[in-house]
């Protein structure tokens, strides 16, 4: 129950109630009509209470459009972001809403990658036995794509793109079929072992709507992760994305991600 | 006309089915579905109501201004308190302390950022923790790193 529920001025329900009462000839319709009236009254009561409870929370999803920026050169692979995300969102063990990958590239171009426990406990020194010439960490999370395959194929309308530009899963609608988990080119989704519904990064919707930073961004000690809003005048992240050589992951998928990477090496998949 | 009765029957059945269909649809399609798109718009509000675990930026300073000032003057200025300690929600609620804030003196916490790794940016301060302790004579080769080894010399708040 929240401020997103609003009173419908002249809903189908009200119309039906009126119509049903007028059509007094058919007893069966009257029977339905009575139930409909009772139903609409209950709904109206709820809406009034909701409006009161949420007065003073002036967040309008239509006035924001979020984006995310990752500066690969700054990431030290500490995993603070992964730990913060898990605590903030009660992410089950061995599942990740965000994670950090390590890339080690040899002189001959061999790429070694690892992400032990999603980088949650940090990284141990790794000997690849190769002449490593380039090594870096790449934080990953849901790209909140503008053209997201997960939303397109959800059969029940549980996955959606919100007006503020986030890809979210309505837990109450999700039937746990797992199509979206397979469809996501970035591996950003998983089926929650307890709820058996699809689960994923929400960019900490419960925080950003209160003006706070997503937990991962706040936890990052080096500023490798940044969060912006294109609708905020003078937004720094929007400015960086607009004026710097940023890249997105898997552009060939045409998903139009809203997570941008600064200094991303071409080995990253 | 002898067929009128049939027509009326068919009409009535269709009417009943139609009304029943509208009625059932009402229960199957949740409120606010389709308001902004092919989804339940009210679910956005449900996301908003999830509990906040980590405090807002600067929420620790309302009680711990002194430590915050010390830390801000040092090299750990950009490290959020909750990264090394714990989320605010385990320690305070509604402006009141509810439990002690954990501290973690283990070298493994320091090592998550400062253990030398090839993949870390070169300019970031890092050290091979084991070798460093051997060089200092704190421990011998092959020994386990003693607990709290780092903070004997390095104070995280005043660095
Ligand atoms: S907290 Fe920042 S520096 Fe540490 S692993 Fe995450 S993105 Fe990298």
Coordinates of N, CA, C and O and ligand atoms in Angstrom, one line a residue, chain A residues 75-81 100 139 220-222 224-225, ligand 1:
Chain A
X75 N 39.3 0.7 -9.5 CA 38.8 -0.5 -8.7 C 40.0 -1.2 -8.2 O 40.9 -1.6 -8.9
X76 N 40.1 -1.4 -6.8 CA 41.2 -2.2 -6.2 C 40.7 -3.6 -5.9 O 41.5 -4.3 -5.2
X77 N 39.5 -4.0 -6.2 CA 39.1 -5.4 -6.0 C 38.9 -5.7 -4.5 O 39.2 -6.9 -4.1
X78 N 38.6 -4.8 -3.7 CA 38.4 -5.0 -2.3 C 37.2 -5.8 -2.0 O 37.1 -6.5 -0.9
X79 N 36.1 -5.7 -2.8 CA 34.9 -6.4 -2.6 C 34.0 -5.8 -1.6 O 32.9 -6.4 -1.2
X80 N 34.3 -4.6 -1.1 CA 33.4 -3.9 -0.2 C 32.0 -3.7 -0.8 O 31.0 -3.8 0.0
X81 N 32.0 -3.4 -2.1 CA 30.7 -3.2 -2.7 C 29.8 -4.5 -2.7 O 28.6 -4.4 -2.5
X100 N 32.6 -8.7 -8.6 CA 33.8 -8.1 -9.2 C 34.6 -9.2 -9.8 O 34.8 -10.3 -9.2
X139 N 34.1 -4.4 -11.9 CA 32.9 -4.6 -11.1 C 31.7 -4.7 -12.1 O 31.7 -4.1 -13.2
X220 N 32.1 1.9 -1.9 CA 33.3 1.9 -2.7 C 34.3 2.9 -2.2 O 34.0 4.1 -2.2
X221 N 35.5 2.5 -1.7 CA 36.4 3.5 -1.1 C 37.2 4.3 -2.1 O 37.7 5.3 -1.8
X222 N 37.2 3.9 -3.4 CA 38.0 4.5 -4.3 C 37.2 5.4 -5.3 O 37.8 6.0 -6.2
X224 N 35.3 4.1 -7.6 CA 35.3 3.4 -8.9 C 33.8 3.2 -9.3 O 33.6 3.1 -10.5
X225 N 32.9 3.3 -8.4 CA 31.5 3.1 -8.7 C 30.8 4.5 -8.5 O 31.0 5.1 -7.4
Ligands
LIG1 S1 34.3 -1.3 -3.5 FE1 35.0 -0.1 -5.3 S2 37.3 -0.6 -5.3 FE2 36.3 -2.2 -4.0 S3 35.9 -3.9 -5.4 FE3 34.0 -2.6 -5.3 S4 34.2 -1.2 -7.1 FE4 36.3 -2.1 -6.7

